[in-house]
Amino acid sequence: MSIHPTAIVEEGARVPESCTVGPFCTIGSNVVLGERCELVSHVVLDGHLTMGDENRVFSFACLGIAPQDLKYQGEPTQLVLGDKNDIREYVTISRGTAGGGGITRVGSGCLIMAYTHIGHDSSIGDGVILANAATLAGHVTVEDYAVVGALNPVHQFCTIGTHAYVGGGTTITQDVLPYSLTSIERNNHAYGINKIGLERKGFTRDEIKQLRAAYRLLQASKLNTSEALATIREKIASGEFGDKVAYLADFIARSERGVIK
């Protein structure tokens, strides 16, 4: 068994010899690990936690911790995980509550990215991806193979349907349809140039004037992006616009996803 000398494994914990426990990990007395699990470092496993085989838990993740519920009074509730999950840095997964069924569940083959929170009594299916800082309140269900994007808060008692994809930054307050692509409407807009910042970085008055003129062609003219870019290129060739605008034009030309205007 590979247990780093700085790790703390309480009496009663079941850790197979095939597991690897890295520096400064803490494993509580009611934790049961499956075969070939790896705790990278500084991992906290607490409560009545049962973990399947070949799970990898990265630094500073906290699994099986007490639920963030004022009604919780220390009942022996559980967290149950399946096999072959990757649980990244600073993930927190709470155990269940007596009023919510007593068990938080995570299936198998999931990728749970950094800073994700899975609240008490939630149920995560197999093959789920929870991107960075996905925040699941209590009693949330995420069905098999769904993807929850980065920075997504999910209201308690909501269900994310199987194979659904929820775009980053989307707030979920109702159930998400299976097989759907669900995302918040994005109306991002570039509000001209960063004049004060450019002045502080030593851009000349003429350079800022040229950039403003180029941005007016991009944003305020009736030209589409390709037409505006062609006009800007003509002004660069004539010497009306200098190297800063040339960089802007090159940036637009090489963009594969399009630019925010």
PDB file of C-alpha atoms in Angstrom, residues 102-229:
ATOM      1  CA  GLY A 102     -29.839  10.301   3.067  1.00  0.00           C
ATOM      2  CA  ILE A 103     -27.610   9.643   0.037  1.00  0.00           C
ATOM      3  CA  THR A 104     -25.724  11.738  -2.486  1.00  0.00           C
ATOM      4  CA  ARG A 105     -24.792   9.621  -5.504  1.00  0.00           C
ATOM      5  CA  VAL A 106     -22.231   9.952  -8.289  1.00  0.00           C
ATOM      6  CA  GLY A 107     -22.153   7.325 -11.040  1.00  0.00           C
ATOM      7  CA  SER A 108     -19.180   6.021 -13.005  1.00  0.00           C
ATOM      8  CA  GLY A 109     -16.951   7.497 -15.680  1.00  0.00           C
ATOM      9  CA  CYS A 110     -17.634  11.117 -14.759  1.00  0.00           C
ATOM     10  CA  LEU A 111     -15.327  14.102 -15.203  1.00  0.00           C
ATOM     11  CA  ILE A 112     -15.921  16.587 -12.404  1.00  0.00           C
ATOM     12  CA  MET A 113     -13.764  19.629 -13.051  1.00  0.00           C
ATOM     13  CA  ALA A 114     -12.150  22.064 -10.633  1.00  0.00           C
ATOM     14  CA  TYR A 115     -14.246  24.033  -8.121  1.00  0.00           C
ATOM     15  CA  THR A 116     -17.454  22.126  -8.877  1.00  0.00           C
ATOM     16  CA  HIS A 117     -19.894  21.758  -5.989  1.00  0.00           C
ATOM     17  CA  ILE A 118     -22.401  18.911  -5.762  1.00  0.00           C
ATOM     18  CA  GLY A 119     -24.902  19.607  -3.011  1.00  0.00           C
ATOM     19  CA  HIS A 120     -26.550  17.145  -0.638  1.00  0.00           C
ATOM     20  CA  ASP A 121     -28.959  14.496  -1.880  1.00  0.00           C
ATOM     21  CA  SER A 122     -28.027  15.080  -5.511  1.00  0.00           C
ATOM     22  CA  SER A 123     -27.810  12.241  -8.015  1.00  0.00           C
ATOM     23  CA  ILE A 124     -25.239  12.270 -10.829  1.00  0.00           C
ATOM     24  CA  GLY A 125     -25.478   9.609 -13.540  1.00  0.00           C
ATOM     25  CA  ASP A 126     -22.796   7.842 -15.564  1.00  0.00           C
ATOM     26  CA  GLY A 127     -20.529   9.625 -18.042  1.00  0.00           C
ATOM     27  CA  VAL A 128     -21.489  13.086 -16.823  1.00  0.00           C
ATOM     28  CA  ILE A 129     -19.210  16.103 -17.327  1.00  0.00           C
ATOM     29  CA  LEU A 130     -19.455  18.938 -14.828  1.00  0.00           C
ATOM     30  CA  ALA A 131     -17.209  21.755 -16.068  1.00  0.00           C
ATOM     31  CA  ASN A 132     -15.237  24.168 -13.887  1.00  0.00           C
ATOM     32  CA  ALA A 133     -17.246  25.777 -11.064  1.00  0.00           C
ATOM     33  CA  ALA A 134     -20.542  24.118 -11.941  1.00  0.00           C
ATOM     34  CA  THR A 135     -22.620  24.642  -8.792  1.00  0.00           C
ATOM     35  CA  LEU A 136     -25.361  22.131  -8.031  1.00  0.00           C
ATOM     36  CA  ALA A 137     -27.658  22.942  -5.145  1.00  0.00           C
ATOM     37  CA  GLY A 138     -29.186  20.156  -3.062  1.00  0.00           C
ATOM     38  CA  HIS A 139     -31.491  17.545  -4.593  1.00  0.00           C
ATOM     39  CA  VAL A 140     -30.283  18.084  -8.173  1.00  0.00           C
ATOM     40  CA  THR A 141     -30.411  15.180 -10.649  1.00  0.00           C
ATOM     41  CA  VAL A 142     -28.036  15.032 -13.617  1.00  0.00           C
ATOM     42  CA  GLU A 143     -28.887  12.125 -15.889  1.00  0.00           C
ATOM     43  CA  ASP A 144     -26.420   9.969 -17.830  1.00  0.00           C
ATOM     44  CA  TYR A 145     -23.999  11.661 -20.266  1.00  0.00           C
ATOM     45  CA  ALA A 146     -25.246  15.183 -19.650  1.00  0.00           C
ATOM     46  CA  VAL A 147     -22.776  18.078 -19.751  1.00  0.00           C
ATOM     47  CA  VAL A 148     -23.124  21.021 -17.378  1.00  0.00           C
ATOM     48  CA  GLY A 149     -20.981  23.950 -18.489  1.00  0.00           C
ATOM     49  CA  ALA A 150     -18.580  26.114 -16.524  1.00  0.00           C
ATOM     50  CA  LEU A 151     -19.950  28.600 -13.970  1.00  0.00           C
ATOM     51  CA  ASN A 152     -23.465  27.136 -14.155  1.00  0.00           C
ATOM     52  CA  PRO A 153     -25.614  27.388 -11.010  1.00  0.00           C
ATOM     53  CA  VAL A 154     -28.369  24.760 -10.882  1.00  0.00           C
ATOM     54  CA  HIS A 155     -31.357  25.385  -8.600  1.00  0.00           C
ATOM     55  CA  GLN A 156     -32.346  22.730  -6.075  1.00  0.00           C
ATOM     56  CA  PHE A 157     -34.681  19.961  -7.236  1.00  0.00           C
ATOM     57  CA  CYS A 158     -33.895  20.571 -10.932  1.00  0.00           C
ATOM     58  CA  THR A 159     -33.153  17.720 -13.329  1.00  0.00           C
ATOM     59  CA  ILE A 160     -30.710  17.859 -16.242  1.00  0.00           C
ATOM     60  CA  GLY A 161     -31.928  15.347 -18.828  1.00  0.00           C
ATOM     61  CA  THR A 162     -29.805  12.633 -20.389  1.00  0.00           C
ATOM     62  CA  HIS A 163     -27.366  13.738 -23.118  1.00  0.00           C
ATOM     63  CA  ALA A 164     -28.282  17.411 -22.569  1.00  0.00           C
ATOM     64  CA  TYR A 165     -25.604  20.054 -23.031  1.00  0.00           C
ATOM     65  CA  VAL A 166     -25.859  23.224 -20.931  1.00  0.00           C
ATOM     66  CA  GLY A 167     -23.686  26.075 -22.168  1.00  0.00           C
ATOM     67  CA  GLY A 168     -21.300  27.896 -19.850  1.00  0.00           C
ATOM     68  CA  GLY A 169     -22.629  30.657 -17.622  1.00  0.00           C
ATOM     69  CA  THR A 170     -26.240  29.487 -17.827  1.00  0.00           C
ATOM     70  CA  THR A 171     -28.408  29.695 -14.710  1.00  0.00           C
ATOM     71  CA  ILE A 172     -30.729  26.684 -14.458  1.00  0.00           C
ATOM     72  CA  THR A 173     -33.964  27.212 -12.508  1.00  0.00           C
ATOM     73  CA  GLN A 174     -36.115  24.598 -14.287  1.00  0.00           C
ATOM     74  CA  ASP A 175     -35.570  21.116 -15.684  1.00  0.00           C
ATOM     75  CA  VAL A 176     -33.401  20.817 -18.806  1.00  0.00           C
ATOM     76  CA  LEU A 177     -34.805  18.713 -21.634  1.00  0.00           C
ATOM     77  CA  PRO A 178     -33.012  15.467 -22.555  1.00  0.00           C
ATOM     78  CA  TYR A 179     -30.873  15.676 -25.731  1.00  0.00           C
ATOM     79  CA  SER A 180     -31.147  19.480 -25.785  1.00  0.00           C
ATOM     80  CA  LEU A 181     -28.610  22.235 -26.255  1.00  0.00           C
ATOM     81  CA  THR A 182     -29.565  24.770 -23.591  1.00  0.00           C
ATOM     82  CA  SER A 183     -27.761  28.059 -23.130  1.00  0.00           C
ATOM     83  CA  ILE A 184     -28.284  31.597 -21.949  1.00  0.00           C
ATOM     84  CA  GLU A 185     -28.690  34.143 -24.730  1.00  0.00           C
ATOM     85  CA  ARG A 186     -25.414  35.958 -25.296  1.00  0.00           C
ATOM     86  CA  ASN A 187     -25.499  39.613 -26.349  1.00  0.00           C
ATOM     87  CA  ASN A 188     -21.849  40.512 -25.844  1.00  0.00           C
ATOM     88  CA  HIS A 189     -20.773  43.786 -27.390  1.00  0.00           C
ATOM     89  CA  ALA A 190     -17.453  45.603 -27.812  1.00  0.00           C
ATOM     90  CA  TYR A 191     -17.933  49.198 -26.586  1.00  0.00           C
ATOM     91  CA  GLY A 192     -15.182  50.816 -28.641  1.00  0.00           C
ATOM     92  CA  ILE A 193     -11.515  50.978 -27.717  1.00  0.00           C
ATOM     93  CA  ASN A 194      -9.952  50.903 -24.263  1.00  0.00           C
ATOM     94  CA  LYS A 195      -8.780  54.537 -24.551  1.00  0.00           C
ATOM     95  CA  ILE A 196      -7.611  55.111 -20.973  1.00  0.00           C
ATOM     96  CA  GLY A 197      -5.786  51.793 -20.818  1.00  0.00           C
ATOM     97  CA  LEU A 198      -4.056  52.454 -24.132  1.00  0.00           C
ATOM     98  CA  GLU A 199      -2.991  55.944 -23.015  1.00  0.00           C
ATOM     99  CA  ARG A 200      -1.498  54.454 -19.866  1.00  0.00           C
ATOM    100  CA  LYS A 201       0.465  52.004 -21.999  1.00  0.00           C
ATOM    101  CA  GLY A 202       1.982  54.818 -24.057  1.00  0.00           C
ATOM    102  CA  PHE A 203      -0.138  54.699 -27.213  1.00  0.00           C
ATOM    103  CA  THR A 204       0.128  58.004 -29.074  1.00  0.00           C
ATOM    104  CA  ARG A 205      -2.826  60.268 -29.760  1.00  0.00           C
ATOM    105  CA  ASP A 206      -2.584  59.481 -33.464  1.00  0.00           C
ATOM    106  CA  GLU A 207      -2.539  55.712 -32.848  1.00  0.00           C
ATOM    107  CA  ILE A 208      -5.671  55.989 -30.705  1.00  0.00           C
ATOM    108  CA  LYS A 209      -7.343  58.145 -33.379  1.00  0.00           C
ATOM    109  CA  GLN A 210      -6.569  55.504 -36.023  1.00  0.00           C
ATOM    110  CA  LEU A 211      -7.914  52.699 -33.852  1.00  0.00           C
ATOM    111  CA  ARG A 212     -11.103  54.641 -33.206  1.00  0.00           C
ATOM    112  CA  ALA A 213     -11.581  55.124 -36.931  1.00  0.00           C
ATOM    113  CA  ALA A 214     -11.022  51.412 -37.559  1.00  0.00           C
ATOM    114  CA  TYR A 215     -13.526  50.487 -34.846  1.00  0.00           C
ATOM    115  CA  ARG A 216     -16.095  52.836 -36.362  1.00  0.00           C
ATOM    116  CA  LEU A 217     -15.746  50.941 -39.631  1.00  0.00           C
ATOM    117  CA  LEU A 218     -16.245  47.650 -37.789  1.00  0.00           C
ATOM    118  CA  GLN A 219     -19.125  48.708 -35.548  1.00  0.00           C
ATOM    119  CA  ALA A 220     -20.869  51.835 -36.783  1.00  0.00           C
ATOM    120  CA  SER A 221     -20.755  51.487 -40.569  1.00  0.00           C
ATOM    121  CA  LYS A 222     -23.219  49.490 -42.652  1.00  0.00           C
ATOM    122  CA  LEU A 223     -20.391  47.189 -43.740  1.00  0.00           C
ATOM    123  CA  ASN A 224     -20.261  43.564 -42.687  1.00  0.00           C
ATOM    124  CA  THR A 225     -17.061  42.312 -41.052  1.00  0.00           C
ATOM    125  CA  SER A 226     -15.461  41.155 -44.319  1.00  0.00           C
ATOM    126  CA  GLU A 227     -16.240  44.459 -46.051  1.00  0.00           C
ATOM    127  CA  ALA A 228     -15.017  46.493 -43.089  1.00  0.00           C
ATOM    128  CA  LEU A 229     -11.802  44.458 -42.999  1.00  0.00           C
TER     129      LEU A 229
END
